[in-house]
Coordinates of C-alpha atoms in Angstrom, one line a residue:
Chain A
M1 CA -0.2 -27.7 -73.1
A2 CA -1.9 -29.0 -76.2
R3 CA -3.0 -26.5 -78.8
R4 CA -6.6 -26.9 -79.8
Y5 CA -8.7 -25.2 -82.5
W6 CA -10.7 -22.3 -81.1
N7 CA -12.4 -21.0 -84.3
I8 CA -10.6 -17.8 -84.3
N9 CA -10.9 -16.1 -87.7
L10 CA -9.2 -12.9 -88.5
E11 CA -12.1 -11.9 -90.8
E12 CA -14.5 -12.3 -87.8
M13 CA -12.3 -10.1 -85.7
L14 CA -12.1 -7.5 -88.4
E15 CA -15.9 -7.4 -88.6
A16 CA -16.3 -7.0 -84.9
G17 CA -13.7 -4.2 -84.9
V18 CA -11.2 -5.8 -82.6
H19 CA -8.4 -4.1 -84.2
F20 CA -9.5 -0.5 -83.5
G21 CA -7.5 1.2 -80.6
H22 CA -8.1 4.4 -78.9
G23 CA -7.0 7.8 -80.1
T24 CA -3.4 8.5 -80.9
R25 CA -2.9 10.9 -78.2
K26 CA -4.0 8.6 -75.4
W27 CA -1.7 5.7 -76.2
N28 CA 0.7 4.0 -73.8
P29 CA 4.2 3.7 -75.5
R30 CA 4.6 0.2 -74.0
M31 CA 2.0 -0.9 -76.5
A32 CA 4.2 0.0 -79.4
P33 CA 5.0 -3.7 -80.3
Y34 CA 1.3 -4.5 -80.6
I35 CA 0.3 -1.5 -82.7
S36 CA 0.6 -2.0 -86.5
A37 CA -0.7 1.2 -88.0
K38 CA -2.2 4.6 -87.4
R39 CA -5.2 5.5 -89.3
K40 CA -7.3 8.7 -89.0
G41 CA -6.0 9.5 -85.6
I42 CA -6.7 6.0 -84.2
H43 CA -4.1 3.2 -83.5
I44 CA -4.7 -0.1 -85.2
T45 CA -3.6 -3.2 -83.3
N46 CA -1.8 -6.0 -85.0
L47 CA -4.5 -8.7 -85.4
T48 CA -2.1 -11.7 -85.9
R49 CA -0.7 -11.1 -82.5
T50 CA -4.1 -10.7 -81.0
A51 CA -5.3 -14.0 -82.5
R52 CA -2.2 -15.8 -81.4
F53 CA -2.5 -14.4 -77.9
L54 CA -6.2 -15.2 -77.8
S55 CA -5.6 -18.8 -78.8
E56 CA -2.9 -19.3 -76.3
A57 CA -5.1 -17.7 -73.6
C58 CA -8.0 -20.1 -74.6
D59 CA -5.6 -23.1 -74.3
L60 CA -4.5 -21.9 -70.9
V61 CA -8.0 -21.4 -69.8
F62 CA -9.1 -24.8 -71.1
D63 CA -6.2 -26.3 -69.1
A64 CA -7.1 -24.6 -65.9
A65 CA -10.8 -25.4 -66.2
S66 CA -10.0 -29.1 -66.8
K67 CA -8.1 -29.0 -63.5
G68 CA -11.1 -27.6 -61.8
K69 CA -10.0 -24.0 -61.2
Q70 CA -12.5 -21.2 -60.5
F71 CA -12.8 -18.2 -62.6
L72 CA -14.0 -14.6 -62.1
I73 CA -15.0 -12.2 -64.8
V74 CA -14.7 -8.5 -64.1
G75 CA -16.3 -6.0 -66.4
T76 CA -18.0 -2.8 -65.1
K77 CA -18.5 -0.7 -68.2
N78 CA -22.1 0.1 -68.9
K79 CA -21.8 -1.3 -72.4
A80 CA -20.2 -4.5 -71.3
A81 CA -22.0 -5.2 -68.1
D82 CA -24.8 -7.2 -69.6
S83 CA -22.7 -9.4 -71.8
V84 CA -20.3 -10.1 -68.9
A85 CA -23.2 -11.4 -66.8
R86 CA -24.5 -13.5 -69.6
A87 CA -21.1 -14.9 -70.6
A88 CA -20.3 -15.8 -67.0
I89 CA -23.7 -17.5 -66.4
R90 CA -23.2 -19.4 -69.6
A91 CA -19.7 -20.6 -68.5
R92 CA -20.8 -21.1 -64.8
C93 CA -18.2 -18.7 -63.5
H94 CA -18.4 -15.9 -61.0
Y95 CA -18.7 -12.4 -62.3
V96 CA -18.6 -8.7 -61.2
N97 CA -20.5 -6.4 -63.6
K98 CA -21.4 -3.5 -61.4
K99 CA -18.8 -1.5 -59.4
W100 CA -15.8 -3.5 -58.2
L101 CA -15.8 -2.8 -54.4
G102 CA -12.3 -2.0 -53.2
G103 CA -10.9 -4.8 -51.2
M104 CA -13.2 -7.4 -52.6
L105 CA -10.3 -9.9 -52.9
T106 CA -7.7 -8.5 -50.6
N107 CA -10.2 -7.9 -47.8
W108 CA -11.9 -11.2 -48.4
P109 CA -13.1 -11.8 -44.8
T110 CA -15.1 -8.6 -44.9
T111 CA -16.6 -9.5 -48.3
E112 CA -17.5 -12.9 -46.7
T113 CA -19.4 -11.1 -44.0
R114 CA -21.4 -9.2 -46.6
L115 CA -22.1 -12.4 -48.4
H116 CA -23.4 -14.0 -45.2
K117 CA -25.7 -11.1 -44.7
F118 CA -26.8 -11.4 -48.3
R119 CA -27.6 -15.0 -47.7
D120 CA -29.5 -14.4 -44.6
L121 CA -31.6 -11.7 -46.2
R122 CA -32.3 -14.0 -49.1
T123 CA -33.5 -16.8 -46.8
E124 CA -35.6 -14.3 -45.0
Q125 CA -37.2 -13.2 -48.2
K126 CA -37.8 -16.7 -49.3
T127 CA -39.5 -17.8 -46.1
G128 CA -41.6 -14.6 -46.0
G129 CA -40.0 -13.2 -42.9
L130 CA -40.0 -9.8 -44.4
N131 CA -43.8 -9.7 -44.4
R132 CA -44.0 -10.0 -40.7
L133 CA -41.9 -6.9 -40.0
P134 CA -43.3 -3.4 -39.9
K135 CA -43.3 -1.7 -43.3
R136 CA -40.4 0.6 -42.6
D137 CA -38.1 -2.2 -41.5
A138 CA -39.1 -4.4 -44.4
A139 CA -38.5 -1.6 -46.9
M140 CA -35.0 -1.0 -45.4
L141 CA -34.2 -4.7 -45.7
K142 CA -35.4 -4.9 -49.2
R143 CA -33.3 -2.0 -50.1
Q144 CA -30.3 -3.6 -48.6
L145 CA -31.1 -6.8 -50.4
S146 CA -31.3 -5.1 -53.7
R147 CA -28.0 -3.3 -53.1
L148 CA -26.3 -6.5 -52.2
Q149 CA -27.8 -8.2 -55.2
T150 CA -26.4 -5.7 -57.6
Y151 CA -22.9 -5.7 -56.2
L152 CA -22.5 -9.2 -55.0
G153 CA -25.0 -11.0 -57.1
G154 CA -22.3 -12.5 -59.4
I155 CA -20.1 -13.8 -56.6
K156 CA -22.7 -15.4 -54.4
Y157 CA -21.3 -18.9 -55.2
M158 CA -17.7 -18.0 -54.4
T159 CA -16.4 -19.8 -51.4
R160 CA -12.8 -18.9 -51.7
L161 CA -10.5 -16.7 -53.8
P162 CA -10.7 -17.4 -57.5
D163 CA -7.8 -19.0 -59.4
I164 CA -8.0 -16.9 -62.5
V165 CA -9.4 -13.5 -63.1
I166 CA -10.6 -12.2 -66.5
I167 CA -10.7 -8.4 -66.7
V168 CA -12.4 -6.7 -69.6
D169 CA -11.0 -3.2 -69.5
Q170 CA -7.7 -2.6 -67.8
Q171 CA -8.1 1.2 -67.4
E172 CA -11.6 0.8 -65.9
E173 CA -10.8 -2.1 -63.6
Y174 CA -7.4 -0.9 -62.4
T175 CA -8.2 -1.6 -58.7
A176 CA -9.3 -5.1 -59.5
L177 CA -6.0 -5.7 -61.3
R178 CA -3.9 -4.3 -58.5
E179 CA -5.7 -6.5 -56.0
C180 CA -5.0 -9.6 -58.1
I181 CA -1.4 -8.7 -58.4
T182 CA -0.8 -8.2 -54.7
L183 CA -2.5 -11.6 -54.1
G184 CA -0.7 -13.4 -56.9
I185 CA -3.7 -14.4 -58.9
P186 CA -3.0 -14.9 -62.6
T187 CA -5.1 -12.4 -64.6
I188 CA -6.2 -12.3 -68.3
C189 CA -6.7 -8.8 -69.4
L190 CA -8.1 -7.2 -72.6
I191 CA -5.5 -4.5 -73.3
D192 CA -6.3 -1.5 -75.4
T193 CA -3.8 1.0 -76.8
N194 CA -4.0 3.1 -73.6
S195 CA -3.2 0.3 -71.2
D196 CA 0.0 -1.3 -69.8
P197 CA 0.7 -4.8 -71.1
D198 CA 3.2 -5.6 -68.4
L199 CA 0.8 -5.4 -65.5
A200 CA -1.4 -8.4 -66.2
D201 CA 0.0 -11.9 -66.6
I202 CA -1.8 -12.6 -69.8
S203 CA -2.7 -9.6 -72.0
I204 CA -4.8 -9.8 -75.1
P205 CA -4.5 -6.5 -77.2
A206 CA -8.0 -5.8 -78.3
N207 CA -10.6 -3.1 -78.5
D208 CA -12.5 -2.7 -75.2
D209 CA -14.9 0.0 -76.4
A210 CA -17.0 -1.9 -79.0
I211 CA -19.5 -4.3 -77.6
A212 CA -19.0 -6.6 -80.5
S213 CA -15.3 -7.0 -79.9
I214 CA -15.8 -7.7 -76.2
R215 CA -18.5 -10.2 -77.0
L216 CA -16.3 -12.0 -79.5
I217 CA -13.4 -12.4 -77.0
L218 CA -15.6 -13.3 -74.2
N219 CA -17.3 -15.9 -76.4
K220 CA -14.0 -17.6 -77.2
L221 CA -13.0 -17.7 -73.6
V222 CA -16.4 -19.0 -72.5
V223 CA -16.3 -21.8 -75.0
A224 CA -12.9 -22.8 -73.7
I225 CA -14.1 -22.7 -70.1
C226 CA -17.1 -24.8 -70.9
E227 CA -15.0 -27.4 -72.7
G228 CA -12.6 -27.4 -69.9
C229 CA -15.3 -27.9 -67.3
S230 CA -16.9 -30.7 -69.2
S231 CA -13.6 -32.5 -69.6
Y232 CA -13.1 -32.0 -65.8
I233 CA -16.5 -33.6 -65.1
R234 CA -15.7 -36.5 -67.3
N235 CA -12.3 -37.3 -65.6
P236 CA -11.5 -35.2 -62.5
Chain B
M1 CA 13.9 2.4 -33.1
A2 CA 11.6 2.2 -36.1
A3 CA 14.3 3.5 -38.3
T4 CA 16.7 0.9 -36.9
T5 CA 14.3 -1.8 -37.5
T6 CA 13.9 -0.8 -41.1
A7 CA 17.6 -0.5 -41.5
I8 CA 17.9 -4.0 -40.1
A9 CA 15.4 -5.3 -42.5
L10 CA 17.3 -3.7 -45.3
T11 CA 20.5 -5.3 -44.3
L12 CA 18.8 -8.7 -43.9
S13 CA 17.2 -8.4 -47.3
S14 CA 20.7 -7.8 -48.9
F15 CA 21.2 -11.4 -48.2
T16 CA 18.2 -12.4 -50.3
L17 CA 20.1 -11.6 -53.5
R18 CA 21.4 -15.1 -53.2
S19 CA 18.0 -16.7 -53.0
T20 CA 15.3 -16.1 -55.5
I21 CA 12.6 -14.7 -53.2
P22 CA 11.9 -11.1 -54.3
S23 CA 12.4 -8.6 -51.6
K24 CA 9.1 -7.1 -50.4
T25 CA 9.7 -3.5 -51.3
F26 CA 6.2 -2.2 -50.5
F27 CA 6.8 -2.5 -46.8
F28 CA 9.5 0.1 -46.8
P29 CA 8.0 3.6 -46.8
K30 CA 10.8 5.0 -48.9
P31 CA 11.5 2.5 -51.6
S32 CA 14.0 4.8 -53.3
K33 CA 16.6 4.3 -50.7
P34 CA 20.3 4.0 -51.6
I35 CA 21.0 1.3 -54.2
S36 CA 24.3 0.8 -52.6
L37 CA 22.9 -2.4 -51.2
R38 CA 22.6 -3.8 -54.6
R39 CA 19.0 -4.9 -54.1
T40 CA 16.9 -5.6 -57.2
F41 CA 13.4 -4.4 -57.2
R42 CA 11.4 -7.2 -58.8
P43 CA 8.0 -6.4 -60.0
L44 CA 5.4 -7.6 -57.7
S45 CA 3.7 -9.7 -60.3
L46 CA 6.5 -12.2 -59.8
T47 CA 5.4 -13.3 -56.4
P48 CA 6.0 -17.0 -55.9
Q49 CA 2.4 -17.9 -55.4
A50 CA 1.6 -17.3 -59.0
K51 CA 4.4 -19.5 -60.2
S52 CA 3.8 -22.3 -57.9
S53 CA 0.3 -22.7 -59.2
D54 CA 0.0 -25.2 -62.0
I55 CA -1.2 -22.8 -64.6
D56 CA 1.3 -22.8 -67.3
T57 CA 1.9 -19.2 -68.5
S58 CA 5.3 -19.9 -70.1
F59 CA 4.2 -18.6 -73.5
F60 CA 3.2 -15.3 -72.2
D61 CA 6.3 -14.9 -70.0
D62 CA 8.7 -15.8 -72.8
V63 CA 7.1 -14.1 -75.7
N64 CA 9.1 -11.2 -77.1
P65 CA 6.6 -8.8 -78.7
E66 CA 9.3 -7.2 -80.8
E67 CA 9.8 -10.5 -82.8
D68 CA 7.4 -11.6 -85.4
I69 CA 4.6 -13.6 -83.9
V70 CA 2.8 -15.8 -86.4
F71 CA -0.7 -17.1 -86.0
D72 CA -1.1 -20.6 -87.4
P73 CA -4.0 -22.3 -85.7
P74 CA -4.2 -26.1 -85.9
T75 CA -6.7 -27.3 -88.5
P76 CA -10.3 -27.6 -87.4
P77 CA -11.5 -31.2 -86.7
E78 CA -13.8 -32.6 -89.2
G79 CA -17.4 -31.6 -89.0
F80 CA -16.6 -28.6 -86.7
T81 CA -19.5 -26.4 -86.1
P82 CA -18.9 -23.2 -84.2
P83 CA -20.7 -23.4 -80.9
P84 CA -23.4 -20.8 -80.3
S85 CA -22.4 -17.6 -78.6
F86 CA -23.5 -17.0 -75.1
D87 CA -26.1 -14.5 -76.3
E88 CA -27.9 -16.8 -78.6
G89 CA -29.0 -20.3 -77.7
P90 CA -31.8 -21.3 -75.5
E91 CA -32.6 -19.1 -72.6
E92 CA -32.1 -20.8 -69.3
T93 CA -34.5 -20.5 -66.5
E94 CA -33.3 -19.3 -63.2
D95 CA -33.8 -22.7 -61.7
E96 CA -31.6 -24.3 -64.2
I97 CA -28.9 -21.8 -63.7
A98 CA -29.1 -22.1 -59.9
A99 CA -29.0 -25.9 -60.2
A100 CA -25.9 -25.8 -62.4
Y101 CA -24.1 -23.5 -60.1
E102 CA -25.0 -25.5 -57.1
E103 CA -23.7 -28.6 -58.7
L104 CA -20.3 -26.9 -59.2
Y105 CA -19.9 -24.9 -56.1
G106 CA -22.5 -26.1 -53.6
P107 CA -25.1 -23.7 -52.3
A108 CA -22.5 -21.2 -50.9
Y109 CA -24.1 -17.9 -50.2
S110 CA -27.1 -18.0 -52.5
G111 CA -29.7 -18.6 -49.9
V112 CA -31.8 -21.0 -51.9
S113 CA -31.0 -24.7 -52.5
V114 CA -32.4 -26.2 -55.6
L115 CA -30.7 -29.6 -55.2
G116 CA -31.6 -30.0 -51.6
N117 CA -28.3 -29.2 -50.0
D118 CA -27.9 -27.5 -46.7
V119 CA -28.3 -23.7 -47.2
Y120 CA -26.2 -22.8 -44.2
V121 CA -23.1 -24.7 -45.3
M122 CA -20.9 -21.7 -45.1
D123 CA -21.6 -21.1 -41.4
S124 CA -19.0 -23.5 -40.2
K125 CA -16.4 -21.2 -41.8
V126 CA -17.4 -18.2 -39.6
K127 CA -15.4 -18.0 -36.4
K128 CA -18.1 -17.7 -33.7
S129 CA -17.3 -14.8 -31.5
S130 CA -18.3 -15.6 -27.9
A131 CA -20.5 -13.4 -26.0
F132 CA -18.1 -12.8 -23.1
G133 CA -15.1 -10.7 -24.1
K134 CA -12.7 -11.6 -26.9
V135 CA -12.2 -15.1 -28.1
K136 CA -8.8 -16.4 -27.0
K137 CA -6.8 -16.5 -30.1
E138 CA -4.5 -19.5 -30.6
K139 CA -1.1 -18.5 -29.3
V140 CA 1.2 -20.6 -31.4
R141 CA 0.3 -20.4 -35.0
D142 CA 2.4 -22.1 -37.6
G143 CA 5.7 -22.1 -35.7
F144 CA 6.5 -18.4 -35.7
E145 CA 7.6 -16.7 -32.5
E146 CA 6.8 -13.1 -32.0
R147 CA 8.9 -10.5 -30.2
V148 CA 7.8 -7.0 -29.6
V149 CA 10.4 -4.5 -30.5
Q150 CA 8.7 -1.3 -29.6
V151 CA 5.4 0.0 -28.4
R152 CA 4.9 3.6 -28.6
R153 CA 1.9 5.9 -27.9
V154 CA 1.2 8.1 -30.9
T155 CA -1.2 11.0 -31.1
K156 CA -3.4 12.5 -33.7
V157 CA -4.6 16.0 -33.0
V158 CA -8.1 16.7 -34.0
K159 CA -10.6 19.4 -33.3
G160 CA -11.8 17.9 -30.2
G161 CA -8.4 17.1 -28.7
K162 CA -5.9 14.4 -29.0
Q163 CA -6.6 11.0 -30.2
L164 CA -4.2 8.4 -28.8
H165 CA -3.2 5.2 -30.4
F166 CA -0.6 2.6 -29.8
R167 CA 1.9 1.6 -32.4
A168 CA 3.6 -1.7 -32.0
I169 CA 6.5 -3.0 -34.0
V170 CA 6.9 -6.8 -33.9
V171 CA 9.4 -9.1 -35.2
V172 CA 8.3 -12.6 -36.2
G173 CA 10.6 -15.5 -36.9
D174 CA 11.0 -19.3 -36.8
K175 CA 14.7 -19.4 -35.8
Q176 CA 15.5 -21.2 -39.0
G177 CA 16.2 -18.2 -41.2
Q178 CA 12.7 -16.8 -41.8
V179 CA 12.1 -13.3 -40.3
G180 CA 9.5 -10.7 -40.8
V181 CA 8.9 -7.2 -39.4
G182 CA 5.4 -5.8 -39.0
V183 CA 3.8 -2.6 -37.8
G184 CA 0.3 -2.2 -36.4
K185 CA -1.7 0.5 -34.7
A186 CA -4.7 0.2 -32.6
K187 CA -6.3 1.9 -29.6
E188 CA -5.0 -0.8 -27.2
V189 CA -1.6 -2.3 -26.8
I190 CA -2.8 -5.9 -27.3
G191 CA -4.7 -5.1 -30.5
A192 CA -1.8 -3.3 -31.9
V193 CA 0.6 -6.2 -31.2
Q194 CA -1.8 -8.6 -32.8
K195 CA -2.2 -6.4 -35.9
S196 CA 1.5 -6.0 -36.2
A197 CA 2.0 -9.7 -35.9
V198 CA -0.4 -10.3 -38.8
N199 CA 1.5 -7.7 -40.8
A200 CA 4.8 -9.3 -40.1
R201 CA 3.6 -12.7 -41.2
R202 CA 2.8 -11.1 -44.5
N203 CA 6.3 -9.8 -45.2
I204 CA 8.7 -12.6 -44.5
I205 CA 12.2 -12.7 -45.7
T206 CA 14.3 -15.9 -45.9
I207 CA 17.9 -15.5 -44.9
P208 CA 20.4 -18.0 -46.0
M209 CA 22.3 -19.1 -42.9
T210 CA 25.4 -21.2 -42.5
K211 CA 25.7 -24.5 -40.5
Y212 CA 26.3 -22.6 -37.3
L213 CA 23.2 -20.5 -37.7
T214 CA 25.1 -17.3 -38.6
F215 CA 25.3 -15.0 -41.6
P216 CA 27.1 -15.8 -44.7
H217 CA 29.0 -12.5 -44.9
R218 CA 29.2 -9.0 -43.5
S219 CA 26.6 -6.4 -44.6
E220 CA 25.4 -3.0 -43.8
G221 CA 22.2 -1.1 -44.2
D222 CA 21.0 2.3 -43.4
Y223 CA 17.7 4.1 -43.4
G224 CA 17.4 7.7 -42.5
A225 CA 19.9 8.4 -39.7
A226 CA 20.1 4.7 -38.6
K227 CA 23.1 2.7 -39.7
V228 CA 23.3 -1.1 -39.0
M229 CA 26.2 -3.4 -39.6
L230 CA 25.9 -7.1 -39.3
R231 CA 28.8 -9.4 -39.3
P232 CA 29.2 -13.1 -38.7
A233 CA 31.5 -14.4 -35.9
A234 CA 33.0 -17.6 -34.9
P235 CA 30.8 -20.0 -33.0
G236 CA 30.9 -19.5 -29.2
T237 CA 31.0 -15.7 -29.4
G238 CA 27.4 -15.3 -28.7
V239 CA 25.4 -12.2 -29.9
I240 CA 27.0 -8.9 -29.4
A241 CA 24.3 -6.4 -30.2
G242 CA 22.0 -4.0 -28.5
G243 CA 18.4 -2.8 -28.7
A244 CA 16.3 -3.9 -31.6
L245 CA 19.0 -6.0 -33.1
R246 CA 19.5 -8.0 -30.0
L247 CA 15.8 -8.9 -30.0
L248 CA 16.0 -9.9 -33.6
L249 CA 19.1 -12.0 -33.4
C250 CA 19.0 -13.5 -30.0
R251 CA 15.7 -15.1 -30.3
K252 CA 15.5 -15.4 -34.1

């Protein structure tokens, strides 16, 4: 795996506040190797480790993308939802930014049924079939469509299970993480001081509360995916 | 009989110490059973599927966080400008986004096709259920044979009365050393047997067998009140076992 330059500066990360952890009381003792100091009741993560892990993760993601793997980005926090959607659209990956429905991956056949329904409703809407129905039915279908759009909008191009899953907050997306573990899908996780670093395959200790820090890390990963994709298109 | 089957599964899995397949601990309802079988509980994240993929996670598996980890990025190439973040940069119209996605993944479930592909491409993946009764499922799938060990009628008492279900325990194997046990419940026997077969195919254990298709050594297992002892015998002896064990070994 060749190591490339991903423009990871420690100063940039300090500015974004990647090194802040959660309060001292809520920590997970397994994070002890990644915590460097304790300041004002908040744990501070060791930024050199974060930077190293982030660069290795970017290398890995670049390799995977250049082999044509599919990615899924999961982030359901209110603060992060918007940036997750934009990052995924930019990288041409699938994403989940509203609630992660239980069994989305482990119960994939049922999710496929829902996706079929979503597609049929979309085609109906495009061809104007909804206008021919009585108002009440049309309103019901429109409501269903908007529901499916919020929950499944990001995965409507997903034909099979993803190869790598990127999770933004481990505490928040615990169900998603567990599903990936049972299915054996490699995961990349943003770990904060209250999460367990042994669960995910690749854990990046960072701050998951601040929008700036999530944006920074997502940015680096998205750049890696884009480069990998373009190298895959050039020589598959 | 259910306890016996679990005990059998425990015994068989004691053979798997020799091989590197992790034992599927989540099948057993009481994972804290006696460690006298010297079975290691591997974390589920080490399932073979992740390793057999060609994603090289060697750095993250071997890194020891206690040691000093240095960060020395390679030098940036000449004239390196940091690419724009995903927030800045030109806003893409929906059509452009849809076209880009469709190039990569095909129209999938989006319902609209910007590049002119067939919108209903995913329909061929759906198994069409025929209008008359159930579709005949393919009997022989991927070389595994199923044997029903037990079918029992179980009851759940609710306010309105008793709700009856059927619970089937099925053993699945390919007679070359791969066995699996599965449990399934449904309102009809056939449905229960099918569910348990699906479950059995998910938890398969590989047993190392000798040239004469017998065990490598003697082993015992127990679960609850059931105790099972398996021991190899000289060729020509046949199978001397009763009940669930016979079904497992005779046709394995």
